[in-house]
mmCIF file with all atom_site columns, C-alpha atoms and ligand atoms in Angstrom:
data_model
loop_
_atom_site.group_PDB
_atom_site.id
_atom_site.type_symbol
_atom_site.label_atom_id
_atom_site.label_alt_id
_atom_site.label_comp_id
_atom_site.label_asym_id
_atom_site.label_entity_id
_atom_site.label_seq_id
_atom_site.pdbx_PDB_ins_code
_atom_site.Cartn_x
_atom_site.Cartn_y
_atom_site.Cartn_z
_atom_site.occupancy
_atom_site.B_iso_or_equiv
_atom_site.pdbx_formal_charge
_atom_site.auth_seq_id
_atom_site.auth_comp_id
_atom_site.auth_asym_id
_atom_site.auth_atom_id
_atom_site.pdbx_PDB_model_num
ATOM   1   C  CA  . UNK B 1 1   ? 106.847 84.686  123.583 1.00 0.00 ? 1   UNK B CA  1
ATOM   2   C  CA  . UNK B 1 2   ? 106.890 86.973  120.547 1.00 0.00 ? 2   UNK B CA  1
ATOM   3   C  CA  . UNK B 1 3   ? 104.925 85.443  117.680 1.00 0.00 ? 3   UNK B CA  1
ATOM   4   C  CA  . UNK B 1 4   ? 106.503 86.260  114.325 1.00 0.00 ? 4   UNK B CA  1
ATOM   5   C  CA  . UNK B 1 5   ? 105.218 85.681  110.787 1.00 0.00 ? 5   UNK B CA  1
ATOM   6   C  CA  . UNK B 1 6   ? 107.898 85.936  108.088 1.00 0.00 ? 6   UNK B CA  1
ATOM   7   C  CA  . UNK B 1 7   ? 106.219 86.666  104.755 1.00 0.00 ? 7   UNK B CA  1
ATOM   8   C  CA  . UNK B 1 8   ? 107.979 86.469  101.399 1.00 0.00 ? 8   UNK B CA  1
ATOM   9   C  CA  . UNK B 1 9   ? 106.611 86.636  97.876  1.00 0.00 ? 9   UNK B CA  1
ATOM   10  C  CA  . UNK B 1 10  ? 108.983 83.683  97.081  1.00 0.00 ? 10  UNK B CA  1
ATOM   11  C  CA  . UNK B 1 11  ? 109.171 84.150  93.323  1.00 0.00 ? 11  UNK B CA  1
ATOM   12  C  CA  . UNK B 1 12  ? 112.779 84.962  92.324  1.00 0.00 ? 12  UNK B CA  1
ATOM   13  C  CA  . UNK B 1 13  ? 114.172 82.065  94.377  1.00 0.00 ? 13  UNK B CA  1
ATOM   14  C  CA  . UNK B 1 14  ? 112.030 79.565  92.452  1.00 0.00 ? 14  UNK B CA  1
ATOM   15  C  CA  . UNK B 1 15  ? 112.579 81.052  88.982  1.00 0.00 ? 15  UNK B CA  1
ATOM   16  C  CA  . UNK B 1 16  ? 116.212 82.192  88.785  1.00 0.00 ? 16  UNK B CA  1
ATOM   17  C  CA  . UNK B 1 17  ? 119.008 79.651  89.342  1.00 0.00 ? 17  UNK B CA  1
ATOM   18  C  CA  . UNK B 1 18  ? 121.539 82.124  90.730  1.00 0.00 ? 18  UNK B CA  1
ATOM   19  C  CA  . UNK B 1 19  ? 119.046 83.335  93.344  1.00 0.00 ? 19  UNK B CA  1
ATOM   20  C  CA  . UNK B 1 20  ? 117.928 79.779  94.132  1.00 0.00 ? 20  UNK B CA  1
ATOM   21  C  CA  . UNK B 1 21  ? 121.552 78.990  94.959  1.00 0.00 ? 21  UNK B CA  1
ATOM   22  C  CA  . UNK B 1 22  ? 121.679 81.868  97.471  1.00 0.00 ? 22  UNK B CA  1
ATOM   23  C  CA  . UNK B 1 23  ? 118.315 81.057  99.094  1.00 0.00 ? 23  UNK B CA  1
ATOM   24  C  CA  . UNK B 1 24  ? 117.414 77.447  98.167  1.00 0.00 ? 24  UNK B CA  1
ATOM   25  C  CA  . UNK B 1 25  ? 114.446 77.393  100.552 1.00 0.00 ? 25  UNK B CA  1
ATOM   26  C  CA  . UNK B 1 26  ? 113.519 81.042  100.004 1.00 0.00 ? 26  UNK B CA  1
ATOM   27  C  CA  . UNK B 1 27  ? 114.405 84.253  101.837 1.00 0.00 ? 27  UNK B CA  1
ATOM   28  C  CA  . UNK B 1 28  ? 111.611 83.593  104.364 1.00 0.00 ? 28  UNK B CA  1
ATOM   29  C  CA  . UNK B 1 29  ? 113.174 80.257  105.403 1.00 0.00 ? 29  UNK B CA  1
ATOM   30  C  CA  . UNK B 1 30  ? 116.611 81.824  105.839 1.00 0.00 ? 30  UNK B CA  1
ATOM   31  C  CA  . UNK B 1 31  ? 115.137 84.542  108.083 1.00 0.00 ? 31  UNK B CA  1
ATOM   32  C  CA  . UNK B 1 32  ? 112.937 82.070  109.997 1.00 0.00 ? 32  UNK B CA  1
ATOM   33  C  CA  . UNK B 1 33  ? 115.997 79.835  110.606 1.00 0.00 ? 33  UNK B CA  1
ATOM   34  C  CA  . UNK B 1 34  ? 117.965 82.461  112.491 1.00 0.00 ? 34  UNK B CA  1
ATOM   35  C  CA  . UNK B 1 35  ? 114.932 83.845  114.331 1.00 0.00 ? 35  UNK B CA  1
ATOM   36  C  CA  . UNK B 1 36  ? 113.932 80.361  115.534 1.00 0.00 ? 36  UNK B CA  1
ATOM   37  C  CA  . UNK B 1 37  ? 117.177 80.096  117.486 1.00 0.00 ? 37  UNK B CA  1
ATOM   38  C  CA  . UNK B 1 38  ? 115.907 82.761  119.916 1.00 0.00 ? 38  UNK B CA  1
ATOM   39  C  CA  . UNK B 1 39  ? 114.216 81.342  123.039 1.00 0.00 ? 39  UNK B CA  1
ATOM   40  C  CA  . UNK B 1 40  ? 111.528 84.026  123.144 1.00 0.00 ? 40  UNK B CA  1
ATOM   41  C  CA  . UNK B 1 41  ? 110.542 83.856  119.453 1.00 0.00 ? 41  UNK B CA  1
ATOM   42  C  CA  . UNK B 1 42  ? 107.845 81.654  117.923 1.00 0.00 ? 42  UNK B CA  1
ATOM   43  C  CA  . UNK B 1 43  ? 108.150 81.751  114.123 1.00 0.00 ? 43  UNK B CA  1
ATOM   44  C  CA  . UNK B 1 44  ? 105.914 80.816  111.191 1.00 0.00 ? 44  UNK B CA  1
ATOM   45  C  CA  . UNK B 1 45  ? 106.283 81.622  107.504 1.00 0.00 ? 45  UNK B CA  1
ATOM   46  C  CA  . UNK B 1 46  ? 103.807 82.572  104.772 1.00 0.00 ? 46  UNK B CA  1
ATOM   47  C  CA  . UNK B 1 47  ? 104.168 83.184  101.040 1.00 0.00 ? 47  UNK B CA  1
ATOM   48  C  CA  . UNK B 1 48  ? 102.334 84.869  98.173  1.00 0.00 ? 48  UNK B CA  1
ATOM   49  C  CA  . UNK B 1 49  ? 100.978 81.640  96.652  1.00 0.00 ? 49  UNK B CA  1
ATOM   50  C  CA  . UNK B 1 50  ? 99.083  80.551  99.764  1.00 0.00 ? 50  UNK B CA  1
ATOM   51  C  CA  . UNK B 1 51  ? 95.341  81.306  99.951  1.00 0.00 ? 51  UNK B CA  1
ATOM   52  C  CA  . UNK B 1 52  ? 94.964  84.998  100.950 1.00 0.00 ? 52  UNK B CA  1
ATOM   53  C  CA  . UNK B 1 53  ? 98.797  85.120  100.654 1.00 0.00 ? 53  UNK B CA  1
ATOM   54  C  CA  . UNK B 1 54  ? 98.922  83.187  103.933 1.00 0.00 ? 54  UNK B CA  1
ATOM   55  C  CA  . UNK B 1 55  ? 97.910  86.344  105.791 1.00 0.00 ? 55  UNK B CA  1
ATOM   56  C  CA  . UNK B 1 56  ? 94.428  85.345  106.927 1.00 0.00 ? 56  UNK B CA  1
ATOM   57  C  CA  . UNK B 1 57  ? 92.600  87.071  109.749 1.00 0.00 ? 57  UNK B CA  1
ATOM   58  C  CA  . UNK B 1 58  ? 93.442  84.083  111.936 1.00 0.00 ? 58  UNK B CA  1
ATOM   59  C  CA  . UNK B 1 59  ? 97.190  84.281  111.176 1.00 0.00 ? 59  UNK B CA  1
ATOM   60  C  CA  . UNK B 1 60  ? 97.367  88.049  111.744 1.00 0.00 ? 60  UNK B CA  1
ATOM   61  C  CA  . UNK B 1 61  ? 95.417  87.757  115.031 1.00 0.00 ? 61  UNK B CA  1
ATOM   62  C  CA  . UNK B 1 62  ? 98.124  85.365  116.138 1.00 0.00 ? 62  UNK B CA  1
ATOM   63  C  CA  . UNK B 1 63  ? 101.063 87.535  114.940 1.00 0.00 ? 63  UNK B CA  1
ATOM   64  C  CA  . UNK B 1 64  ? 102.907 90.058  117.118 1.00 0.00 ? 64  UNK B CA  1
ATOM   65  C  CA  . UNK B 1 65  ? 105.391 91.072  114.438 1.00 0.00 ? 65  UNK B CA  1
ATOM   66  C  CA  . UNK B 1 66  ? 105.035 90.612  110.680 1.00 0.00 ? 66  UNK B CA  1
ATOM   67  C  CA  . UNK B 1 67  ? 108.192 90.686  108.538 1.00 0.00 ? 67  UNK B CA  1
ATOM   68  C  CA  . UNK B 1 68  ? 107.686 91.227  104.783 1.00 0.00 ? 68  UNK B CA  1
ATOM   69  C  CA  . UNK B 1 69  ? 109.939 90.869  101.722 1.00 0.00 ? 69  UNK B CA  1
ATOM   70  C  CA  . UNK B 1 70  ? 108.445 91.570  98.291  1.00 0.00 ? 70  UNK B CA  1
ATOM   71  C  CA  . UNK B 1 71  ? 109.496 92.827  94.872  1.00 0.00 ? 71  UNK B CA  1
ATOM   72  C  CA  . UNK B 1 72  ? 108.018 91.463  91.643  1.00 0.00 ? 72  UNK B CA  1
ATOM   73  C  CA  . UNK B 1 73  ? 104.427 90.816  92.735  1.00 0.00 ? 73  UNK B CA  1
ATOM   74  C  CA  . UNK B 1 74  ? 103.618 94.059  94.549  1.00 0.00 ? 74  UNK B CA  1
ATOM   75  C  CA  . UNK B 1 75  ? 100.924 95.016  92.007  1.00 0.00 ? 75  UNK B CA  1
ATOM   76  C  CA  . UNK B 1 76  ? 99.315  91.570  92.153  1.00 0.00 ? 76  UNK B CA  1
ATOM   77  C  CA  . UNK B 1 77  ? 99.097  91.612  95.951  1.00 0.00 ? 77  UNK B CA  1
ATOM   78  C  CA  . UNK B 1 78  ? 95.473  91.593  97.112  1.00 0.00 ? 78  UNK B CA  1
ATOM   79  C  CA  . UNK B 1 79  ? 94.045  94.998  98.078  1.00 0.00 ? 79  UNK B CA  1
ATOM   80  C  CA  . UNK B 1 80  ? 91.869  93.288  100.689 1.00 0.00 ? 80  UNK B CA  1
ATOM   81  C  CA  . UNK B 1 81  ? 94.844  91.570  102.329 1.00 0.00 ? 81  UNK B CA  1
ATOM   82  C  CA  . UNK B 1 82  ? 96.876  94.810  102.319 1.00 0.00 ? 82  UNK B CA  1
ATOM   83  C  CA  . UNK B 1 83  ? 93.953  96.554  104.023 1.00 0.00 ? 83  UNK B CA  1
ATOM   84  C  CA  . UNK B 1 84  ? 93.722  93.739  106.581 1.00 0.00 ? 84  UNK B CA  1
ATOM   85  C  CA  . UNK B 1 85  ? 97.432  94.018  107.401 1.00 0.00 ? 85  UNK B CA  1
ATOM   86  C  CA  . UNK B 1 86  ? 97.107  97.802  107.748 1.00 0.00 ? 86  UNK B CA  1
ATOM   87  C  CA  . UNK B 1 87  ? 94.219  97.358  110.183 1.00 0.00 ? 87  UNK B CA  1
ATOM   88  C  CA  . UNK B 1 88  ? 96.316  94.999  112.320 1.00 0.00 ? 88  UNK B CA  1
ATOM   89  C  CA  . UNK B 1 89  ? 99.259  97.423  112.322 1.00 0.00 ? 89  UNK B CA  1
ATOM   90  C  CA  . UNK B 1 90  ? 96.972  100.270 113.434 1.00 0.00 ? 90  UNK B CA  1
ATOM   91  C  CA  . UNK B 1 91  ? 95.740  97.933  116.183 1.00 0.00 ? 91  UNK B CA  1
ATOM   92  C  CA  . UNK B 1 92  ? 99.279  97.311  117.440 1.00 0.00 ? 92  UNK B CA  1
ATOM   93  C  CA  . UNK B 1 93  ? 100.918 94.560  115.357 1.00 0.00 ? 93  UNK B CA  1
ATOM   94  C  CA  . UNK B 1 94  ? 104.588 95.314  114.627 1.00 0.00 ? 94  UNK B CA  1
ATOM   95  C  CA  . UNK B 1 95  ? 105.752 95.450  110.996 1.00 0.00 ? 95  UNK B CA  1
ATOM   96  C  CA  . UNK B 1 96  ? 109.256 95.075  109.577 1.00 0.00 ? 96  UNK B CA  1
ATOM   97  C  CA  . UNK B 1 97  ? 109.558 95.828  105.846 1.00 0.00 ? 97  UNK B CA  1
ATOM   98  C  CA  . UNK B 1 98  ? 112.736 94.575  104.193 1.00 0.00 ? 98  UNK B CA  1
ATOM   99  C  CA  . UNK B 1 99  ? 114.517 95.909  101.105 1.00 0.00 ? 99  UNK B CA  1
ATOM   100 C  CA  . UNK B 1 100 ? 112.117 96.296  98.118  1.00 0.00 ? 100 UNK B CA  1
ATOM   101 C  CA  . UNK B 1 101 ? 109.086 95.835  100.407 1.00 0.00 ? 101 UNK B CA  1
ATOM   102 C  CA  . UNK B 1 102 ? 109.322 99.626  100.769 1.00 0.00 ? 102 UNK B CA  1
ATOM   103 C  CA  . UNK B 1 103 ? 107.160 99.646  97.622  1.00 0.00 ? 103 UNK B CA  1
ATOM   104 C  CA  . UNK B 1 104 ? 104.667 97.016  98.800  1.00 0.00 ? 104 UNK B CA  1
ATOM   105 C  CA  . UNK B 1 105 ? 100.989 97.923  98.892  1.00 0.00 ? 105 UNK B CA  1
ATOM   106 C  CA  . UNK B 1 106 ? 101.129 97.482  102.656 1.00 0.00 ? 106 UNK B CA  1
ATOM   107 C  CA  . UNK B 1 107 ? 103.904 100.058 103.103 1.00 0.00 ? 107 UNK B CA  1
ATOM   108 C  CA  . UNK B 1 108 ? 102.530 102.556 100.573 1.00 0.00 ? 108 UNK B CA  1
ATOM   109 C  CA  . UNK B 1 109 ? 99.131  102.402 102.311 1.00 0.00 ? 109 UNK B CA  1
ATOM   110 C  CA  . UNK B 1 110 ? 100.629 102.881 105.759 1.00 0.00 ? 110 UNK B CA  1
ATOM   111 C  CA  . UNK B 1 111 ? 103.133 105.597 104.808 1.00 0.00 ? 111 UNK B CA  1
ATOM   112 C  CA  . UNK B 1 112 ? 100.929 107.632 102.461 1.00 0.00 ? 112 UNK B CA  1
ATOM   113 C  CA  . UNK B 1 113 ? 103.811 108.826 100.256 1.00 0.00 ? 113 UNK B CA  1
ATOM   114 C  CA  . UNK B 1 114 ? 105.044 107.473 96.904  1.00 0.00 ? 114 UNK B CA  1
ATOM   115 C  CA  . UNK B 1 115 ? 107.895 105.488 98.575  1.00 0.00 ? 115 UNK B CA  1
ATOM   116 C  CA  . UNK B 1 116 ? 110.035 106.013 95.452  1.00 0.00 ? 116 UNK B CA  1
ATOM   117 C  CA  . UNK B 1 117 ? 113.840 106.036 95.472  1.00 0.00 ? 117 UNK B CA  1
ATOM   118 C  CA  . UNK B 1 118 ? 116.922 105.702 93.235  1.00 0.00 ? 118 UNK B CA  1
ATOM   119 C  CA  . UNK B 1 119 ? 118.477 102.290 92.606  1.00 0.00 ? 119 UNK B CA  1
ATOM   120 C  CA  . UNK B 1 120 ? 121.409 100.699 90.798  1.00 0.00 ? 120 UNK B CA  1
ATOM   121 C  CA  . UNK B 1 121 ? 122.566 97.105  90.573  1.00 0.00 ? 121 UNK B CA  1
ATOM   122 C  CA  . UNK B 1 122 ? 125.944 95.767  91.600  1.00 0.00 ? 122 UNK B CA  1
ATOM   123 C  CA  . UNK B 1 123 ? 127.292 98.074  94.290  1.00 0.00 ? 123 UNK B CA  1
ATOM   124 C  CA  . UNK B 1 124 ? 128.877 97.730  97.714  1.00 0.00 ? 124 UNK B CA  1
ATOM   125 C  CA  . UNK B 1 125 ? 127.575 99.360  100.864 1.00 0.00 ? 125 UNK B CA  1
ATOM   126 C  CA  . UNK B 1 126 ? 128.834 100.714 104.145 1.00 0.00 ? 126 UNK B CA  1
ATOM   127 C  CA  . UNK B 1 127 ? 125.912 100.603 106.545 1.00 0.00 ? 127 UNK B CA  1
ATOM   128 C  CA  . UNK B 1 128 ? 126.596 103.253 109.168 1.00 0.00 ? 128 UNK B CA  1
ATOM   129 C  CA  . UNK B 1 129 ? 124.868 103.176 112.541 1.00 0.00 ? 129 UNK B CA  1
ATOM   130 C  CA  . UNK B 1 130 ? 124.054 106.810 113.303 1.00 0.00 ? 130 UNK B CA  1
ATOM   131 C  CA  . UNK B 1 131 ? 121.936 106.194 116.424 1.00 0.00 ? 131 UNK B CA  1
ATOM   132 C  CA  . UNK B 1 132 ? 123.852 103.775 118.655 1.00 0.00 ? 132 UNK B CA  1
ATOM   133 C  CA  . UNK B 1 133 ? 121.514 104.458 121.600 1.00 0.00 ? 133 UNK B CA  1
ATOM   134 C  CA  . UNK B 1 134 ? 118.495 102.947 119.806 1.00 0.00 ? 134 UNK B CA  1
ATOM   135 C  CA  . UNK B 1 135 ? 117.433 99.411  120.882 1.00 0.00 ? 135 UNK B CA  1
ATOM   136 C  CA  . UNK B 1 136 ? 117.592 98.244  117.236 1.00 0.00 ? 136 UNK B CA  1
ATOM   137 C  CA  . UNK B 1 137 ? 121.306 99.170  117.205 1.00 0.00 ? 137 UNK B CA  1
ATOM   138 C  CA  . UNK B 1 138 ? 122.165 97.081  120.295 1.00 0.00 ? 138 UNK B CA  1
ATOM   139 C  CA  . UNK B 1 139 ? 125.384 95.146  119.687 1.00 0.00 ? 139 UNK B CA  1
ATOM   140 C  CA  . UNK B 1 140 ? 125.857 96.550  116.185 1.00 0.00 ? 140 UNK B CA  1
ATOM   141 C  CA  . UNK B 1 141 ? 129.240 98.101  115.233 1.00 0.00 ? 141 UNK B CA  1
ATOM   142 C  CA  . UNK B 1 142 ? 129.337 101.654 113.889 1.00 0.00 ? 142 UNK B CA  1
ATOM   143 C  CA  . UNK B 1 143 ? 129.881 100.357 110.352 1.00 0.00 ? 143 UNK B CA  1
ATOM   144 C  CA  . UNK B 1 144 ? 128.841 97.113  108.640 1.00 0.00 ? 144 UNK B CA  1
ATOM   145 C  CA  . UNK B 1 145 ? 130.473 96.508  105.229 1.00 0.00 ? 145 UNK B CA  1
ATOM   146 C  CA  . UNK B 1 146 ? 128.316 94.683  102.677 1.00 0.00 ? 146 UNK B CA  1
ATOM   147 C  CA  . UNK B 1 147 ? 130.634 93.466  99.865  1.00 0.00 ? 147 UNK B CA  1
ATOM   148 C  CA  . UNK B 1 148 ? 127.714 93.214  97.419  1.00 0.00 ? 148 UNK B CA  1
ATOM   149 C  CA  . UNK B 1 149 ? 124.440 95.098  97.606  1.00 0.00 ? 149 UNK B CA  1
ATOM   150 C  CA  . UNK B 1 150 ? 122.060 96.920  95.335  1.00 0.00 ? 150 UNK B CA  1
ATOM   151 C  CA  . UNK B 1 151 ? 122.326 100.700 95.714  1.00 0.00 ? 151 UNK B CA  1
ATOM   152 C  CA  . UNK B 1 152 ? 119.272 102.464 97.097  1.00 0.00 ? 152 UNK B CA  1
ATOM   153 C  CA  . UNK B 1 153 ? 119.646 106.240 97.045  1.00 0.00 ? 153 UNK B CA  1
ATOM   154 C  CA  . UNK B 1 154 ? 117.979 109.483 98.103  1.00 0.00 ? 154 UNK B CA  1
ATOM   155 C  CA  . UNK B 1 155 ? 115.670 111.085 97.607  1.00 0.00 ? 155 UNK B CA  1
ATOM   156 C  CA  . UNK B 1 156 ? 113.631 108.371 99.317  1.00 0.00 ? 156 UNK B CA  1
ATOM   157 C  CA  . UNK B 1 157 ? 110.054 109.645 99.433  1.00 0.00 ? 157 UNK B CA  1
ATOM   158 C  CA  . UNK B 1 158 ? 109.049 108.538 102.930 1.00 0.00 ? 158 UNK B CA  1
ATOM   159 C  CA  . UNK B 1 159 ? 107.211 110.535 105.581 1.00 0.00 ? 159 UNK B CA  1
ATOM   160 C  CA  . UNK B 1 160 ? 109.469 111.912 108.320 1.00 0.00 ? 160 UNK B CA  1
ATOM   161 C  CA  . UNK B 1 161 ? 110.638 108.864 110.344 1.00 0.00 ? 161 UNK B CA  1
ATOM   162 C  CA  . UNK B 1 162 ? 110.487 108.648 114.143 1.00 0.00 ? 162 UNK B CA  1
ATOM   163 C  CA  . UNK B 1 163 ? 114.178 107.728 114.096 1.00 0.00 ? 163 UNK B CA  1
ATOM   164 C  CA  . UNK B 1 164 ? 116.825 107.123 111.454 1.00 0.00 ? 164 UNK B CA  1
ATOM   165 C  CA  . UNK B 1 165 ? 119.120 104.473 112.920 1.00 0.00 ? 165 UNK B CA  1
ATOM   166 C  CA  . UNK B 1 166 ? 121.174 103.459 109.881 1.00 0.00 ? 166 UNK B CA  1
ATOM   167 C  CA  . UNK B 1 167 ? 122.454 105.336 106.841 1.00 0.00 ? 167 UNK B CA  1
ATOM   168 C  CA  . UNK B 1 168 ? 123.782 103.468 103.811 1.00 0.00 ? 168 UNK B CA  1
ATOM   169 C  CA  . UNK B 1 169 ? 126.759 104.850 101.841 1.00 0.00 ? 169 UNK B CA  1
ATOM   170 C  CA  . UNK B 1 170 ? 127.600 103.571 98.384  1.00 0.00 ? 170 UNK B CA  1
ATOM   171 C  CA  . UNK B 1 171 ? 130.845 103.988 96.394  1.00 0.00 ? 171 UNK B CA  1
ATOM   172 C  CA  . UNK B 1 172 ? 128.996 105.894 93.652  1.00 0.00 ? 172 UNK B CA  1
ATOM   173 C  CA  . UNK B 1 173 ? 128.454 108.659 96.211  1.00 0.00 ? 173 UNK B CA  1
ATOM   174 C  CA  . UNK B 1 174 ? 124.814 107.936 97.020  1.00 0.00 ? 174 UNK B CA  1
ATOM   175 C  CA  . UNK B 1 175 ? 123.491 107.851 100.566 1.00 0.00 ? 175 UNK B CA  1
ATOM   176 C  CA  . UNK B 1 176 ? 120.233 106.375 101.875 1.00 0.00 ? 176 UNK B CA  1
ATOM   177 C  CA  . UNK B 1 177 ? 118.158 106.313 105.059 1.00 0.00 ? 177 UNK B CA  1
ATOM   178 C  CA  . UNK B 1 178 ? 118.556 102.543 105.388 1.00 0.00 ? 178 UNK B CA  1
ATOM   179 C  CA  . UNK B 1 179 ? 116.997 101.878 108.772 1.00 0.00 ? 179 UNK B CA  1
ATOM   180 C  CA  . UNK B 1 180 ? 114.018 103.965 109.890 1.00 0.00 ? 180 UNK B CA  1
ATOM   181 C  CA  . UNK B 1 181 ? 111.268 103.574 112.475 1.00 0.00 ? 181 UNK B CA  1
ATOM   182 C  CA  . UNK B 1 182 ? 107.698 104.829 112.176 1.00 0.00 ? 182 UNK B CA  1
ATOM   183 C  CA  . UNK B 1 183 ? 104.578 104.677 114.329 1.00 0.00 ? 183 UNK B CA  1
ATOM   184 C  CA  . UNK B 1 184 ? 101.161 104.169 112.774 1.00 0.00 ? 184 UNK B CA  1
ATOM   185 C  CA  . UNK B 1 185 ? 98.196  103.968 115.137 1.00 0.00 ? 185 UNK B CA  1
ATOM   186 C  CA  . UNK B 1 186 ? 99.330  101.617 117.892 1.00 0.00 ? 186 UNK B CA  1
ATOM   187 C  CA  . UNK B 1 187 ? 101.790 99.812  115.622 1.00 0.00 ? 187 UNK B CA  1
ATOM   188 C  CA  . UNK B 1 188 ? 105.565 100.176 115.514 1.00 0.00 ? 188 UNK B CA  1
ATOM   189 C  CA  . UNK B 1 189 ? 107.301 99.806  112.133 1.00 0.00 ? 189 UNK B CA  1
ATOM   190 C  CA  . UNK B 1 190 ? 110.878 99.389  110.985 1.00 0.00 ? 190 UNK B CA  1
ATOM   191 C  CA  . UNK B 1 191 ? 112.018 99.748  107.380 1.00 0.00 ? 191 UNK B CA  1
ATOM   192 C  CA  . UNK B 1 192 ? 115.413 98.144  106.633 1.00 0.00 ? 192 UNK B CA  1
ATOM   193 C  CA  . UNK B 1 193 ? 117.081 98.498  103.215 1.00 0.00 ? 193 UNK B CA  1
ATOM   194 C  CA  . UNK B 1 194 ? 119.691 95.668  102.978 1.00 0.00 ? 194 UNK B CA  1
ATOM   195 C  CA  . UNK B 1 195 ? 118.557 92.388  101.410 1.00 0.00 ? 195 UNK B CA  1
ATOM   196 C  CA  . UNK B 1 196 ? 118.709 92.351  97.615  1.00 0.00 ? 196 UNK B CA  1
ATOM   197 C  CA  . UNK B 1 197 ? 117.782 88.805  96.558  1.00 0.00 ? 197 UNK B CA  1
ATOM   198 C  CA  . UNK B 1 198 ? 120.948 88.106  94.507  1.00 0.00 ? 198 UNK B CA  1
ATOM   199 C  CA  . UNK B 1 199 ? 123.309 88.507  97.457  1.00 0.00 ? 199 UNK B CA  1
ATOM   200 C  CA  . UNK B 1 200 ? 123.568 86.489  100.710 1.00 0.00 ? 200 UNK B CA  1
ATOM   201 C  CA  . UNK B 1 201 ? 122.743 89.499  102.899 1.00 0.00 ? 201 UNK B CA  1
ATOM   202 C  CA  . UNK B 1 202 ? 120.478 87.695  105.392 1.00 0.00 ? 202 UNK B CA  1
ATOM   203 C  CA  . UNK B 1 203 ? 123.300 85.294  106.337 1.00 0.00 ? 203 UNK B CA  1
ATOM   204 C  CA  . UNK B 1 204 ? 125.424 88.175  107.734 1.00 0.00 ? 204 UNK B CA  1
ATOM   205 C  CA  . UNK B 1 205 ? 125.436 88.038  111.577 1.00 0.00 ? 205 UNK B CA  1
ATOM   206 C  CA  . UNK B 1 206 ? 125.079 91.820  112.066 1.00 0.00 ? 206 UNK B CA  1
ATOM   207 C  CA  . UNK B 1 207 ? 122.115 91.947  109.660 1.00 0.00 ? 207 UNK B CA  1
ATOM   208 C  CA  . UNK B 1 208 ? 120.506 89.064  111.553 1.00 0.00 ? 208 UNK B CA  1
ATOM   209 C  CA  . UNK B 1 209 ? 121.088 90.866  114.865 1.00 0.00 ? 209 UNK B CA  1
ATOM   210 C  CA  . UNK B 1 210 ? 119.469 94.057  113.553 1.00 0.00 ? 210 UNK B CA  1
ATOM   211 C  CA  . UNK B 1 211 ? 116.370 92.089  112.484 1.00 0.00 ? 211 UNK B CA  1
ATOM   212 C  CA  . UNK B 1 212 ? 116.202 90.299  115.862 1.00 0.00 ? 212 UNK B CA  1
ATOM   213 C  CA  . UNK B 1 213 ? 116.511 93.640  117.680 1.00 0.00 ? 213 UNK B CA  1
ATOM   214 C  CA  . UNK B 1 214 ? 113.801 95.102  115.438 1.00 0.00 ? 214 UNK B CA  1
ATOM   215 C  CA  . UNK B 1 215 ? 111.421 92.238  116.270 1.00 0.00 ? 215 UNK B CA  1
ATOM   216 C  CA  . UNK B 1 216 ? 111.784 92.972  119.987 1.00 0.00 ? 216 UNK B CA  1
ATOM   217 C  CA  . UNK B 1 217 ? 111.390 96.719  119.369 1.00 0.00 ? 217 UNK B CA  1
ATOM   218 C  CA  . UNK B 1 218 ? 108.298 96.396  117.144 1.00 0.00 ? 218 UNK B CA  1
ATOM   219 C  CA  . UNK B 1 219 ? 106.526 93.773  119.299 1.00 0.00 ? 219 UNK B CA  1
ATOM   220 C  CA  . UNK B 1 220 ? 103.379 95.241  120.833 1.00 0.00 ? 220 UNK B CA  1
ATOM   221 C  CA  . UNK B 1 221 ? 103.160 96.078  124.512 1.00 0.00 ? 221 UNK B CA  1
ATOM   222 C  CA  . UNK B 1 222 ? 101.405 93.392  126.519 1.00 0.00 ? 222 UNK B CA  1
ATOM   223 C  CA  . UNK B 1 223 ? 97.644  93.488  126.629 1.00 0.00 ? 223 UNK B CA  1
ATOM   224 C  CA  . UNK B 1 224 ? 94.844  93.050  124.175 1.00 0.00 ? 224 UNK B CA  1
ATOM   225 C  CA  . UNK B 1 225 ? 95.339  94.462  120.676 1.00 0.00 ? 225 UNK B CA  1
ATOM   226 C  CA  . UNK B 1 226 ? 92.451  96.673  119.714 1.00 0.00 ? 226 UNK B CA  1
ATOM   227 C  CA  . UNK B 1 227 ? 91.570  98.702  116.630 1.00 0.00 ? 227 UNK B CA  1
ATOM   228 C  CA  . UNK B 1 228 ? 91.211  102.318 117.793 1.00 0.00 ? 228 UNK B CA  1
ATOM   229 C  CA  . UNK B 1 229 ? 87.650  103.660 117.751 1.00 0.00 ? 229 UNK B CA  1
ATOM   230 C  CA  . UNK B 1 230 ? 86.143  107.025 118.682 1.00 0.00 ? 230 UNK B CA  1
ATOM   231 C  CA  . UNK B 1 231 ? 84.868  106.904 122.228 1.00 0.00 ? 231 UNK B CA  1
ATOM   232 C  CA  . UNK B 1 232 ? 82.163  109.047 123.735 1.00 0.00 ? 232 UNK B CA  1
ATOM   233 C  CA  . UNK B 1 233 ? 82.875  110.086 127.309 1.00 0.00 ? 233 UNK B CA  1
ATOM   234 C  CA  . UNK B 1 234 ? 79.865  110.408 129.597 1.00 0.00 ? 234 UNK B CA  1
ATOM   235 C  CA  . UNK B 1 235 ? 80.462  111.781 133.052 1.00 0.00 ? 235 UNK B CA  1
HETATM 236 ZN ZN1 . ZN  J 2 .   ? 116.672 94.470  95.124  1.00 0.00 ? 301 ZN  J ZN1 1
#
């Protein structure tokens, strides 16, 4: 079983009618719904308003892969909770950061760069798979057309990824490294750009398949998760 926690700040969906209509139960519920259909996944959700944002030590201990979506409340997110999540990633917990979660405290802490990019509302996107041999690309066609998506463009100030699996192309001419993997400590990470809150992106089967593949890729190897420490060798 892979234990998954889907975390969402869950603000826009409650406050803006048009977004509520797209995700009446919140982005986290939409993602949890399609993940729950997998036999080997055990899914829980957590949101910003819960005590400690729902990401307590107990929850993270019991999480193999954490999925995060955030946007408007990144500054308000607790430093202590961000630090706790980072510690679990370094110990081996998988992390999938979706869309504007690139700029979350958690991601900026783990990546160490500014994580800035270009953006523009109201575009379309061709999501090109440029690494079809990667496990996250399994079953994904070479191009997925997204009829509505926010443009994210280069330069995207990330550290050099382990792999770039997807590149987004936008009609305005911008391109973007839309699907990238990283390793931090013992943890495997995947950043995935599609998922602006105004558009029904997480209902698209190929997008769901990419997230399911990413969960299996980012899940830790079997065995106890342990925060790395210096070790003296005595022989
Ligand atoms: Zn957005």
